[in-house]
Structures are given as C-alpha cells and as structure tokens.
Short mmCIF file of C-alpha atoms in Angstrom, two decimals:
data_model
loop_
_atom_site.label_atom_id
_atom_site.label_comp_id
_atom_site.label_asym_id
_atom_site.label_seq_id
_atom_site.Cartn_x
_atom_site.Cartn_y
_atom_site.Cartn_z
CA UNK A 1 22.60 -12.46 22.40
CA UNK A 2 20.06 -13.67 25.01
CA UNK A 3 16.56 -14.19 23.58
CA UNK A 4 15.17 -11.35 25.70
CA UNK A 5 17.64 -8.86 24.16
CA UNK A 6 16.92 -10.15 20.69
CA UNK A 7 13.18 -9.68 21.25
CA UNK A 8 13.81 -6.11 22.51
CA UNK A 9 16.01 -5.24 19.59
CA UNK A 10 13.65 -6.76 17.10
CA UNK A 11 10.78 -4.80 18.58
CA UNK A 12 12.71 -1.62 18.18
CA UNK A 13 13.33 -2.38 14.44
CA UNK A 14 9.67 -3.20 14.06
CA UNK A 15 8.73 0.24 15.35
CA UNK A 16 10.80 1.75 12.53
CA UNK A 17 9.26 -0.34 9.91
CA UNK A 18 5.78 0.38 11.28
CA UNK A 19 6.09 4.22 11.11
CA UNK A 20 7.71 4.03 7.65
CA UNK A 21 4.77 1.93 6.35
CA UNK A 22 2.20 4.01 8.24
CA UNK A 23 3.37 7.17 6.58
CA UNK A 24 2.47 5.79 3.10
CA UNK A 25 -1.23 6.10 3.89
CA UNK A 26 -1.37 8.45 6.91
CA UNK A 27 -1.78 11.48 4.64
CA UNK A 28 -4.40 9.86 2.34
CA UNK A 29 -7.48 10.94 4.36
CA UNK A 30 -5.99 14.39 5.01
CA UNK A 31 -4.81 15.62 1.50
CA UNK A 32 -7.57 18.20 1.39
CA UNK A 33 -6.54 19.65 4.69
CA UNK A 34 -2.85 19.73 3.71
CA UNK A 35 -3.68 21.27 0.35
CA UNK A 36 -5.76 23.99 2.13
CA UNK A 37 -3.03 24.70 4.56
CA UNK A 38 -0.40 25.08 1.78
CA UNK A 39 -2.77 26.85 -0.68
CA UNK A 40 -2.42 24.04 -3.21
CA UNK A 41 -4.82 22.52 -5.68
CA UNK A 42 -5.83 18.85 -5.90
CA UNK A 43 -3.37 18.16 -8.77
CA UNK A 44 -0.49 19.33 -6.63
CA UNK A 45 -1.59 17.92 -3.28
CA UNK A 46 -1.84 14.29 -4.64
CA UNK A 47 2.01 14.54 -4.94
CA UNK A 48 2.35 14.63 -1.17
CA UNK A 49 1.61 10.97 -1.32
CA UNK A 50 3.05 10.11 -4.74
CA UNK A 51 6.46 11.51 -4.09
CA UNK A 52 6.83 9.42 -0.93
CA UNK A 53 5.75 6.28 -2.85
CA UNK A 54 8.18 6.86 -5.73
CA UNK A 55 11.15 7.45 -3.39
CA UNK A 56 10.31 4.49 -1.22
CA UNK A 57 9.98 2.06 -4.16
CA UNK A 58 13.38 3.15 -5.46
CA UNK A 59 15.25 2.65 -2.14
CA UNK A 60 13.66 -0.65 -1.08
CA UNK A 61 15.48 -2.97 -3.59
CA UNK A 62 18.74 -1.12 -2.90
CA UNK A 63 18.58 -1.59 0.89
CA UNK A 64 20.24 -5.05 0.70
CA UNK A 65 23.32 -3.76 -0.98
CA UNK A 66 23.38 -0.63 1.19
CA UNK A 67 23.22 -2.91 4.31
CA UNK A 68 26.15 -4.92 3.15
CA UNK A 69 28.14 -1.63 2.75
CA UNK A 70 27.07 0.04 6.02
CA UNK A 71 25.91 -2.94 8.09
CA UNK A 72 22.30 -3.39 9.12
CA UNK A 73 22.40 -1.42 12.31
CA UNK A 74 24.12 1.68 10.85
CA UNK A 75 21.96 1.75 7.77
CA UNK A 76 18.91 1.41 9.95
CA UNK A 77 20.01 4.15 12.34
CA UNK A 78 20.87 6.55 9.44
CA UNK A 79 17.49 5.78 7.79
CA UNK A 80 15.68 6.42 11.11
CA UNK A 81 17.57 9.72 11.63
CA UNK A 82 16.92 10.95 8.06
CA UNK A 83 13.25 9.89 8.34
CA UNK A 84 12.88 11.89 11.54
CA UNK A 85 14.50 15.06 10.20
CA UNK A 86 12.42 14.90 7.08
CA UNK A 87 9.31 14.38 9.14
CA UNK A 88 10.07 17.53 10.98
CA UNK A 89 10.64 19.46 7.81
CA UNK A 90 7.33 18.12 6.37
CA UNK A 91 5.56 19.59 9.37
CA UNK A 92 7.41 22.87 8.80
CA UNK A 93 6.79 23.01 5.07
CA UNK A 94 5.99 26.58 3.83
CA UNK A 95 4.48 25.66 0.41
CA UNK A 96 3.42 22.64 -1.58
CA UNK A 97 6.76 22.42 -3.44
CA UNK A 98 8.74 22.15 -0.22
CA UNK A 99 6.31 19.65 1.13
CA UNK A 100 6.65 17.42 -1.90
CA UNK A 101 10.50 17.53 -1.72
CA UNK A 102 10.57 16.72 1.98
CA UNK A 103 8.09 13.85 1.51
CA UNK A 104 10.27 12.39 -1.27
CA UNK A 105 13.35 12.54 1.04
CA UNK A 106 11.24 11.09 3.84
CA UNK A 107 10.33 8.09 1.71
CA UNK A 108 13.95 7.73 0.53
CA UNK A 109 15.18 7.64 4.13
CA UNK A 110 12.42 5.49 5.58
CA UNK A 111 12.18 2.93 2.79
CA UNK A 112 15.37 1.09 3.86
CA UNK A 113 13.95 0.20 7.24
CA UNK A 114 11.20 -2.05 5.77
CA UNK A 115 13.21 -4.89 4.24
CA UNK A 116 15.93 -4.75 6.93
CA UNK A 117 13.36 -5.93 9.51
CA UNK A 118 12.56 -8.99 7.34
CA UNK A 119 16.21 -10.02 7.20
CA UNK A 120 16.73 -9.39 10.87
CA UNK A 121 13.79 -11.65 11.79
CA UNK A 122 15.56 -14.59 10.14
CA UNK A 123 19.07 -13.61 11.40
CA UNK A 124 17.81 -13.37 15.09
CA UNK A 125 15.48 -16.36 15.43
CA UNK A 126 15.23 -19.97 14.52
CA UNK A 127 12.49 -22.63 14.59
CA UNK A 128 9.20 -21.75 16.34
CA UNK A 129 10.62 -18.30 17.27
CA UNK A 130 11.19 -17.56 13.60
CA UNK A 131 7.58 -18.39 12.81
CA UNK A 132 6.32 -15.92 15.44
CA UNK A 133 8.77 -13.26 14.23
CA UNK A 134 7.67 -13.75 10.59
CA UNK A 135 4.02 -13.52 11.69
CA UNK A 136 4.77 -10.26 13.51
CA UNK A 137 6.56 -8.76 10.52
CA UNK A 138 3.85 -9.88 8.16
CA UNK A 139 1.18 -8.50 10.41
CA UNK A 140 2.90 -5.03 10.68
CA UNK A 141 3.59 -4.94 6.87
CA UNK A 142 -0.17 -5.15 6.23
CA UNK A 143 -1.49 -3.56 9.35
CA UNK A 144 0.37 -0.22 9.15
CA UNK A 145 -0.98 0.77 5.70
CA UNK A 146 -4.45 -0.33 6.78
CA UNK A 147 -4.43 1.82 9.85
CA UNK A 148 -2.86 4.82 8.01
CA UNK A 149 -6.13 6.55 7.00
CA UNK A 150 -7.74 5.89 10.43
CA UNK A 151 -4.86 7.35 12.30
CA UNK A 152 -4.36 10.26 9.90
CA UNK A 153 -8.07 11.12 9.92
CA UNK A 154 -8.25 11.13 13.72
CA UNK A 155 -5.09 13.26 14.07
CA UNK A 156 -6.25 15.85 11.52
CA UNK A 157 -9.68 16.23 13.02
CA UNK A 158 -8.56 16.50 16.59
CA UNK A 159 -5.22 18.49 16.12
CA UNK A 160 -3.90 19.50 12.66
CA UNK A 161 -2.32 17.99 9.66
CA UNK A 162 1.12 19.00 11.01
CA UNK A 163 0.88 16.34 13.72
CA UNK A 164 0.77 13.67 10.97
CA UNK A 165 4.59 14.24 10.86
CA UNK A 166 5.28 15.41 14.47
CA UNK A 167 4.23 11.97 15.76
CA UNK A 168 7.35 10.45 14.09
CA UNK A 169 9.86 12.42 15.98
CA UNK A 170 10.01 10.73 19.33
CA UNK A 171 10.02 7.11 18.01
CA UNK A 172 12.46 8.23 15.29
CA UNK A 173 14.92 9.65 17.86
CA UNK A 174 14.60 6.56 20.03
CA UNK A 175 15.29 4.23 16.98
CA UNK A 176 18.24 6.33 15.87
CA UNK A 177 19.90 6.03 19.33
CA UNK A 178 18.74 2.45 20.28
CA UNK A 179 19.57 0.50 17.11
CA UNK A 180 23.34 0.97 17.12
CA UNK A 181 23.40 -0.09 20.76
CA UNK A 182 21.08 -3.13 20.46
CA UNK A 183 21.59 -4.65 17.06
CA UNK A 184 24.66 -6.79 16.18
CA UNK A 185 24.11 -8.78 13.00
CA UNK A 186 26.88 -8.00 10.56
CA UNK A 187 29.76 -5.74 9.90
CA UNK A 188 30.14 -2.94 7.36
CA UNK A 189 32.09 -3.65 4.19
CA UNK A 190 33.01 -0.36 2.55
CA UNK A 191 35.05 -2.33 -0.03
CA UNK A 192 31.82 -3.09 -1.80
CA UNK A 193 31.74 0.57 -2.91
CA UNK A 194 34.74 -0.13 -5.02
CA UNK A 195 33.68 -1.59 -8.39
CA UNK A 196 29.91 -1.38 -7.50
CA UNK A 197 27.48 -1.34 -10.42
CA UNK A 198 26.52 2.37 -10.08
CA UNK A 199 25.07 2.46 -13.55
CA UNK A 200 22.57 -0.22 -12.50
CA UNK A 201 21.53 1.89 -9.64
CA UNK A 202 20.78 4.79 -11.96
CA UNK A 203 18.87 2.43 -14.33
CA UNK A 204 16.86 0.97 -11.37
CA UNK A 205 15.97 4.38 -10.01
CA UNK A 206 14.77 5.66 -13.45
CA UNK A 207 12.79 2.59 -14.22
CA UNK A 208 11.05 2.27 -10.85
CA UNK A 209 10.58 5.95 -10.48
CA UNK A 210 8.95 6.31 -13.94
CA UNK A 211 6.98 3.19 -13.46
CA UNK A 212 5.48 4.49 -10.27
CA UNK A 213 4.69 7.87 -11.82
CA UNK A 214 3.06 6.09 -14.77
CA UNK A 215 0.90 3.97 -12.53
CA UNK A 216 -0.05 6.74 -10.18
CA UNK A 217 -0.87 9.39 -12.83
CA UNK A 218 -2.03 7.05 -15.68
CA UNK A 219 -5.68 6.62 -14.66
CA UNK A 220 -6.05 10.35 -14.19
CA UNK A 221 -4.60 11.36 -17.54
CA UNK A 222 -6.01 8.63 -19.76
CA UNK A 223 -2.85 6.57 -19.72
CA UNK A 224 -1.05 6.64 -23.17
CA UNK A 225 -3.28 9.30 -24.59
CA UNK A 226 -0.98 11.65 -22.55
CA UNK A 227 2.46 12.32 -23.94
CA UNK A 228 4.12 12.52 -20.55
CA UNK A 229 2.62 9.22 -19.41
CA UNK A 230 3.84 7.67 -22.65
CA UNK A 231 7.36 8.98 -22.18
CA UNK A 232 7.65 7.81 -18.58
CA UNK A 233 6.22 4.38 -19.53
CA UNK A 234 8.84 3.91 -22.28
CA UNK A 235 11.58 5.04 -19.98
CA UNK A 236 10.43 2.59 -17.26
CA UNK A 237 10.37 -0.22 -19.75
CA UNK A 238 13.75 0.41 -21.48
CA UNK A 239 15.64 1.19 -18.21
CA UNK A 240 14.10 -1.93 -16.58
CA UNK A 241 15.22 -4.17 -19.44
CA UNK A 242 18.75 -2.75 -19.44
CA UNK A 243 18.88 -3.11 -15.60
CA UNK A 244 17.97 -6.80 -15.75
CA UNK A 245 20.46 -7.57 -18.55
CA UNK A 246 23.31 -5.62 -16.74
CA UNK A 247 22.53 -6.97 -13.30
CA UNK A 248 22.55 -10.65 -14.47
CA UNK A 249 26.02 -10.12 -16.09
CA UNK A 250 27.73 -7.95 -13.43
CA UNK A 251 30.24 -9.39 -11.05
CA UNK A 252 28.85 -7.44 -8.07
CA UNK A 253 25.18 -7.04 -8.65
CA UNK A 254 23.13 -4.74 -6.37
CA UNK A 255 20.09 -7.05 -6.44
CA UNK A 256 19.94 -10.86 -6.49
CA UNK A 257 17.75 -11.50 -9.49
CA UNK A 258 19.13 -15.06 -9.86
CA UNK A 259 17.13 -15.94 -6.80
CA UNK A 260 14.11 -15.94 -9.07
CA UNK A 261 15.47 -19.15 -10.63
CA UNK A 262 14.21 -20.82 -7.43
CA UNK A 263 10.49 -21.61 -8.15
CA UNK A 264 9.63 -21.21 -4.44
CA UNK A 265 11.15 -17.81 -4.28
CA UNK A 266 9.48 -16.71 -7.52
CA UNK A 267 6.07 -17.92 -6.31
CA UNK A 268 6.66 -16.22 -3.00
CA UNK A 269 7.37 -12.94 -4.83
CA UNK A 270 4.08 -13.39 -6.80
CA UNK A 271 2.19 -13.92 -3.58
CA UNK A 272 3.83 -10.85 -2.11
CA UNK A 273 2.79 -9.02 -5.27
CA UNK A 274 -0.78 -10.17 -4.74
CA UNK A 275 -0.64 -9.23 -1.10
CA UNK A 276 0.28 -5.70 -2.19
CA UNK A 277 -2.56 -5.58 -4.65
CA UNK A 278 -5.06 -6.67 -2.00
CA UNK A 279 -3.86 -4.51 0.84
CA UNK A 280 -3.29 -1.24 -1.04
CA UNK A 281 -6.13 -1.50 -3.58
CA UNK A 282 -8.72 -2.05 -0.83
CA UNK A 283 -7.23 0.74 1.24
CA UNK A 284 -7.59 2.88 -1.83
CA UNK A 285 -11.13 1.67 -2.79
CA UNK A 286 -12.98 1.77 0.55
CA UNK A 287 -12.06 5.35 1.65
CA UNK A 288 -12.69 6.55 -1.88
CA UNK A 289 -16.16 5.03 -1.87
CA UNK A 290 -16.97 6.55 1.55
CA UNK A 291 -15.72 9.94 0.34
CA UNK A 292 -17.33 10.10 -3.15
CA UNK A 293 -20.52 8.16 -2.59
CA UNK A 294 -21.25 8.69 1.10
CA UNK A 295 -19.51 12.04 1.54
CA UNK A 296 -17.83 10.93 4.86
CA UNK A 297 -15.25 13.16 6.56
CA UNK A 298 -11.65 12.03 7.17
CA UNK A 299 -12.47 10.90 10.72
CA UNK A 300 -15.61 9.12 9.62
CA UNK A 301 -13.75 7.26 6.91
CA UNK A 302 -11.07 6.24 9.46
CA UNK A 303 -13.55 4.91 11.94
CA UNK A 304 -15.47 3.06 9.25
CA UNK A 305 -12.46 1.05 8.07
CA UNK A 306 -10.87 0.57 11.48
CA UNK A 307 -12.34 -2.94 11.90
CA UNK A 308 -9.83 -4.46 9.38
CA UNK A 309 -6.87 -3.66 11.62
CA UNK A 310 -8.57 -4.79 14.79
CA UNK A 311 -9.43 -8.24 13.46
CA UNK A 312 -5.99 -8.70 11.94
CA UNK A 313 -4.45 -8.08 15.27
CA UNK A 314 -6.93 -10.51 16.93
CA UNK A 315 -5.87 -13.11 14.35
CA UNK A 316 -2.19 -12.99 15.17
CA UNK A 317 -2.24 -15.40 18.27
CA UNK A 318 -4.37 -17.94 16.24
CA UNK A 319 -2.00 -17.76 13.29
CA UNK A 320 1.04 -18.19 15.53
CA UNK A 321 -0.50 -21.19 17.26
CA UNK A 322 -1.50 -22.84 13.94
CA UNK A 323 1.83 -22.01 12.23
CA UNK A 324 3.78 -24.36 14.46
CA UNK A 325 1.29 -27.21 13.89
CA UNK A 326 -0.02 -26.88 10.34
CA UNK A 327 1.74 -26.95 6.98
CA UNK A 328 2.29 -23.27 6.14
CA UNK A 329 1.10 -23.82 2.57
CA UNK A 330 -2.30 -24.81 3.89
CA UNK A 331 -2.41 -21.58 5.92
CA UNK A 332 -1.31 -19.55 2.90
CA UNK A 333 -4.01 -21.14 0.74
CA UNK A 334 -6.60 -20.52 3.42
CA UNK A 335 -5.40 -16.83 3.67
CA UNK A 336 -5.46 -16.19 -0.04
CA UNK A 337 -8.91 -17.91 -0.50
CA UNK A 338 -10.29 -15.98 2.50
CA UNK A 339 -9.04 -12.73 0.98
CA UNK A 340 -10.92 -13.58 -2.15
CA UNK A 341 -14.07 -14.52 -0.23
CA UNK A 342 -13.83 -11.19 1.65
CA UNK A 343 -13.83 -9.35 -1.67
CA UNK A 344 -16.93 -11.39 -2.69
CA UNK A 345 -18.66 -9.95 0.42
CA UNK A 346 -17.91 -6.47 -0.94
CA UNK A 347 -19.40 -7.13 -4.29
CA UNK A 348 -23.06 -6.43 -3.31
CA UNK A 349 -22.09 -2.92 -2.14
CA UNK A 350 -24.84 -0.25 -2.41
CA UNK A 351 -24.80 3.50 -2.11
CA UNK A 352 -25.97 3.45 1.55
CA UNK A 353 -23.25 1.19 2.83
CA UNK A 354 -21.46 2.58 5.84
CA UNK A 355 -19.47 1.40 8.84
CA UNK A 356 -22.22 -1.10 9.86
CA UNK A 357 -22.50 -2.73 6.47
CA UNK A 358 -18.64 -2.69 6.01
CA UNK A 359 -17.95 -4.27 9.37
CA UNK A 360 -18.13 -8.00 8.48
CA UNK A 361 -16.42 -7.87 5.02
CA UNK A 362 -13.56 -5.77 6.58
CA UNK A 363 -13.30 -7.97 9.64
CA UNK A 364 -12.96 -11.06 7.40
CA UNK A 365 -10.42 -9.23 5.24
CA UNK A 366 -8.34 -8.32 8.32
CA UNK A 367 -8.23 -11.99 9.35
CA UNK A 368 -7.43 -13.07 5.75
CA UNK A 369 -4.46 -10.57 5.47
CA UNK A 370 -2.72 -12.12 8.44
CA UNK A 371 -2.99 -15.66 6.95
CA UNK A 372 -2.03 -14.47 3.46
CA UNK A 373 1.05 -12.30 4.32
CA UNK A 374 2.84 -14.08 7.26
CA UNK A 375 3.24 -17.50 5.65
CA UNK A 376 4.40 -15.93 2.46
CA UNK A 377 7.24 -14.23 4.39
CA UNK A 378 8.35 -17.55 6.07
CA UNK A 379 8.07 -19.76 2.99
CA UNK A 380 9.77 -17.34 0.64
CA UNK A 381 12.66 -15.92 2.81
CA UNK A 382 13.03 -18.69 5.35
CA UNK A 383 14.49 -21.09 2.84
CA UNK A 384 17.21 -18.74 1.60
CA UNK A 385 20.82 -18.99 2.83
CA UNK A 386 21.92 -16.04 4.93
CA UNK A 387 24.36 -14.91 2.26
CA UNK A 388 21.50 -14.25 -0.22
CA UNK A 389 18.85 -12.91 2.26
CA UNK A 390 19.77 -9.27 2.11
CA UNK A 391 19.66 -8.82 -1.54
CA UNK A 392 16.61 -11.07 -2.07
CA UNK A 393 14.63 -9.42 0.74
CA UNK A 394 14.72 -6.08 -1.08
CA UNK A 395 13.34 -7.82 -4.20
CA UNK A 396 10.58 -9.58 -2.11
CA UNK A 397 9.54 -6.26 -0.55
CA UNK A 398 9.73 -4.43 -3.88
CA UNK A 399 7.11 -6.87 -5.25
CA UNK A 400 4.65 -6.02 -2.56
CA UNK A 401 5.01 -2.27 -3.22
CA UNK A 402 4.73 -2.82 -6.96
CA UNK A 403 1.58 -4.95 -6.39
CA UNK A 404 0.08 -2.03 -4.43
CA UNK A 405 0.97 0.50 -7.20
CA UNK A 406 -0.32 -1.68 -9.98
CA UNK A 407 -3.39 -2.57 -7.97
CA UNK A 408 -4.32 1.06 -7.31
CA UNK A 409 -3.64 1.99 -10.95
CA UNK A 410 -5.80 -0.85 -12.12
CA UNK A 411 -8.59 -0.06 -9.80
CA UNK A 412 -8.52 3.67 -10.78
CA UNK A 413 -8.82 2.62 -14.37
CA UNK A 414 -11.78 0.23 -13.62
CA UNK A 415 -13.53 2.93 -11.67
CA UNK A 416 -13.13 5.44 -14.44
CA UNK A 417 -14.07 3.19 -17.36
CA UNK A 418 -16.89 1.21 -15.62
CA UNK A 419 -18.46 4.38 -14.14
CA UNK A 420 -18.79 5.74 -17.70
CA UNK A 421 -20.16 2.36 -18.94
CA UNK A 422 -22.65 2.00 -16.04
CA UNK A 423 -23.78 5.62 -16.37
CA UNK A 424 -24.43 5.11 -20.08
CA UNK A 425 -26.41 1.98 -19.50
CA UNK A 426 -28.49 3.60 -16.75
CA UNK A 427 -29.11 6.72 -18.89
CA UNK A 428 -30.45 4.39 -21.65
CA UNK A 429 -33.25 3.39 -19.36
CA UNK A 430 -34.09 7.00 -18.34
CA UNK A 431 -36.25 8.02 -21.21
CA UNK A 432 -39.83 9.31 -21.77
CA UNK A 433 -41.21 5.81 -21.72
CA UNK A 434 -40.30 5.35 -18.06
CA UNK A 435 -43.30 6.04 -15.83
CA UNK A 436 -41.23 6.12 -12.66
CA UNK A 437 -38.93 8.70 -14.25
CA UNK A 438 -41.86 11.04 -15.09
CA UNK A 439 -43.20 10.61 -11.60
CA UNK A 440 -39.77 11.48 -10.09
CA UNK A 441 -39.27 14.60 -12.27
CA UNK A 442 -42.88 15.84 -11.56
CA UNK A 443 -42.53 15.41 -7.81
CA UNK A 444 -39.01 16.85 -7.73
CA UNK A 445 -40.03 19.81 -9.87
CA UNK A 446 -43.10 20.51 -7.77
CA UNK A 447 -40.99 20.41 -4.56
CA UNK A 448 -38.41 22.89 -6.05
CA UNK A 449 -41.22 25.20 -7.19
CA UNK A 450 -42.68 25.17 -3.66
CA UNK A 451 -39.30 26.43 -2.57
CA UNK A 452 -39.58 29.49 -4.79
CA UNK A 453 -38.04 28.38 -8.09
CA UNK A 454 -39.63 29.09 -11.42
CA UNK A 455 -40.92 26.19 -13.52
CA UNK A 456 -37.92 26.23 -15.92
CA UNK A 457 -35.39 26.47 -13.13
CA UNK A 458 -37.11 23.85 -11.06
CA UNK A 459 -37.17 21.45 -14.07
CA UNK A 460 -33.56 22.02 -14.81
CA UNK A 461 -32.63 21.48 -11.15
CA UNK A 462 -34.68 18.23 -11.11
CA UNK A 463 -32.79 16.95 -14.11
CA UNK A 464 -29.44 17.87 -12.38
CA UNK A 465 -30.57 15.93 -9.31
CA UNK A 466 -31.41 12.90 -11.52
CA UNK A 467 -28.02 13.04 -13.12
CA UNK A 468 -26.33 13.13 -9.71
CA UNK A 469 -28.28 10.12 -8.59
CA UNK A 470 -27.48 8.29 -11.74
CA UNK A 471 -23.77 9.04 -11.37
CA UNK A 472 -23.87 7.87 -7.73
CA UNK A 473 -25.27 4.52 -8.74
CA UNK A 474 -22.88 4.22 -11.63
CA UNK A 475 -19.97 4.79 -9.31
CA UNK A 476 -21.25 2.32 -6.78
CA UNK A 477 -21.49 -0.34 -9.45
CA UNK A 478 -17.99 0.41 -10.60
CA UNK A 479 -16.70 -0.09 -7.05
CA UNK A 480 -18.45 -3.47 -7.05
CA UNK A 481 -16.65 -4.38 -10.33
CA UNK A 482 -13.21 -3.46 -8.78
CA UNK A 483 -13.85 -5.66 -5.75
CA UNK A 484 -14.86 -8.50 -8.07
CA UNK A 485 -11.65 -8.11 -10.08
CA UNK A 486 -9.55 -8.40 -6.89
CA UNK A 487 -11.52 -11.46 -5.83
CA UNK A 488 -10.66 -13.23 -9.19
CA UNK A 489 -6.91 -12.37 -8.68
CA UNK A 490 -6.79 -13.93 -5.26
CA UNK A 491 -8.64 -17.03 -6.32
CA UNK A 492 -6.08 -17.63 -9.11
CA UNK A 493 -3.26 -17.03 -6.57
CA UNK A 494 -4.81 -19.61 -4.17
CA UNK A 495 -4.69 -22.24 -6.98
CA UNK A 496 -0.92 -21.83 -7.28
CA UNK A 497 -0.12 -22.49 -3.60
CA UNK A 498 0.34 -26.35 -4.11
CA UNK A 499 3.33 -25.51 -6.40
CA UNK A 500 5.24 -24.22 -3.40
CA UNK A 501 7.88 -26.52 -1.88
CA UNK A 502 7.09 -28.16 1.44
CA UNK A 503 8.77 -26.00 4.09
CA UNK A 504 11.72 -27.46 5.85
CA UNK A 505 11.15 -28.92 9.31
#
C-alpha cells in the first residue's frame, strides 16, 4: 500500500479507537441527567459507566485472538457496527435496566477496536513513521478519556444526554463501511475456533468482570465488610489463578502470557498500568473535587479540566520531533517524572480552586501524559515480532485499563478514609477553648436571628454550617492526599526506566 493510503486507513482506525475510549468518560459528568431522564437513583445510575467498563475490560485481552480468527479488518468492522447499533439503543433506552444492558453491549463491541489500532500502527509503519504513529496512538489513548467529561458536559448542557450516544452514529457507520475497503493486514483463520481454549475465555471473563466490579463498588460498600464484594473478590482471584495456569499449559492460548518473560515487555506493561492509574485517577479526582467542593455544573467541570487535552495536543509535534533524535527511555523518564511533578502541583489544593488555579497543573499534566504514554507504546510493542504482537497488544492495553480501575478504587478509598480522619482532627480543635470558634458561632447565630430564626434554631443552623465547612476542608485535604499518593507512584515508576532495554535502531 502507498504511504498515503496507509495513513488514511490508519486515521480511520484511530477514529474508532477514539470514540470507544471517549465513551468511557463521556457520561461521567452527565450521570445525574441520565438518572433523572430514566427515573433512576444514584446507586443505579452509576452502572451506566460501570457496565461499560466491565464489558470493555473483558473483551480487550480477547481481541488479539479474535483478530486472528476473523482478521483485523473484519473484527474492527463488526466491532464498529455493534458499537454504533448499541449507541443508538442507549439513546433510545426506556429505563435504567435497558440502558445498563445496552451500555454493557456497547463496551463489549467497542473494546476490540482499542488494541487493534496499536497492532496496526506497527504493521503499517516502520522507522520514523512508526514513531509518529505510536505517538498518535499514545496521544489518543490518553486524550480521549481526558476530553470525555468536557465533551459530555457540553453536549448535555446544550442539547440533551441522548446526544452523548447519537454522536457515535455517523463516525460508526463510516468506520463500518470504510475499514473493510481500506485495511489489508492479515487473513481470517477460522481453523483457530477448532480446539480453542473456551474454558479460559470463561475464566478470564469471570475474573476480570468480578475484579472490575470489586474495584468499582468496593470503596462505596466498605470493601470486604460487604458480602457481595467479598464473593466477587474471591471469584476474581480464583478464576484469575486458574486462567494463568491453564493458559500457560494450553497448546492454543488466547493470550500470550509468556511475553511477560521478556523484562522489557513486563516493564512496559507496568508503565502502561501506571499510565492508566495517572490518566483515569486524575480524571476521576478533578471533576469530583469541582462537583463536591466547588459545586460546579457538568459544563463548568468540563471547561475547567479542558486545558489538559489542549496542552497534550500541543505537545505531540514536540514529542514526534524529539522521538527521532533522543533515546526513548530518556523521554519516558521525563514523562513519568513530569507526571509526578504535575501531581505535586495539585497537592496544595484548597477549597477555592477553580479553572484558573487548575490551569497550570493540568497543562503540565497534559504535556506529561504525551511523554509518558507514547514512548511506552513504542518501547513495549515495537520490539515484539509480528507473530506475537496481536496477543501481546491485548495484554498491554488490559494493563492500562486495570491501572485505571485500581487507581480509581484506591483514590475512592483514600478520599473516604482520609476525609473521616481529617474531619476528626479538625473537629478536635473545634471546642469551647477556641476563641475564633466562639466568635464564628456568635456572628453566624446573630445573622440567622436577624433573618427571623429563633435563638435555638439559629444556634442549631450555625452548628450545621460549621459542620459543613469542616467537612469541606476535610474533603479538600483528602483530595490533596490522593494527588500526593499518585505522585509517589510515578516517581517510583520513573526510577525503573533505566531497566528498559535500549530500543533497536
């Protein structure tokens, strides 16, 4: 194929990956609107996002085997078609149960498109072109989830939540038609269906599905204090161990776990895991802070966090120029360190931070994401032989999503536990010996009595106001602790970069 046709075909595949990744977070800022439209409570509405994540994390590691059976172009086309149909059905959902079912099927259909773009980048391009392709894929992999809340908030505020799904229809139809015509990488091999390890597929689905459920719901239900979380946690562990044992001993494995014997690939998977932690945990923390502490609307949240995506896009040309001139390990170390530094800039966060205060830390994070993700893709997948690339790519992408799930769960637990701790510590200082406390309660009580409340009612309302202020400050300190924890994780990751092999010339 001429280079121009390869670029056009690759761009078409990238559109599919982008909308599949965008839909992970596009509903996050609009869950309240969706719940209101479908007459659902918060406990039910959260499954609009969780069901998609569970389905996607199951299908991603299977995509390499499915591509070998169906071929890359037909699997991608079928995935795009299913994703489009499910998007339409999500927009037409008549209750929360149908929405959750359609979102799960949407994630199941769209998840395959993500790792296939990674393998295509290395099948289509060589040398300097491969570096640029990997930079593009890495940028989209971190940019799409980052832009999700912004795009979703703007669409919901200006149109309705139904358009969160309608926007997928036109690009989905185009991809479904264009990919079979443009992409020629491999041929289908239906013979792989004969003697395939179907039991491992069941074990993998149970393990990852239960793990994702445990990580998503654990912080909300007190982890293993809840019997359901305990059950799903044990199922995830036992099925995962059985899957590993069976896959390593099967003649036709559905995932190339033996690729982890390569130290470079193992480290690359770890860096992919950390990238998932950084990208998804910060996307989780920042909108949650702006919602809980500042009380921002969906659109205000989207506009406040938009700078991350802008500065990542602006960093792409600089990275592409440096990637062909500088050792990729140096760029990776710079990216991981910079991500840690950006988290350090978040640590002094206070209750009055908004878009202005978040601009520099988020801009720095956007640049860091580009330098942390793109070299990881090239260093990890670029050294693998083509025969192993499909199965290994699914594992590589799985690690990013697992990192995101574990990062969000960890941050949720930190926020819950540290908020209680900080509230208790602040409350210890709010006693009768505090002169400032007495002045605050007197002035607040007097102001409420001036508005017509009785002395007792005004005093009670003043105490409630004080409790709200204390909780706000405790939450803010807990967010600072979560950002500090992510910073430490990235500093540790940066120290491991010298263990990566020098990339081939």
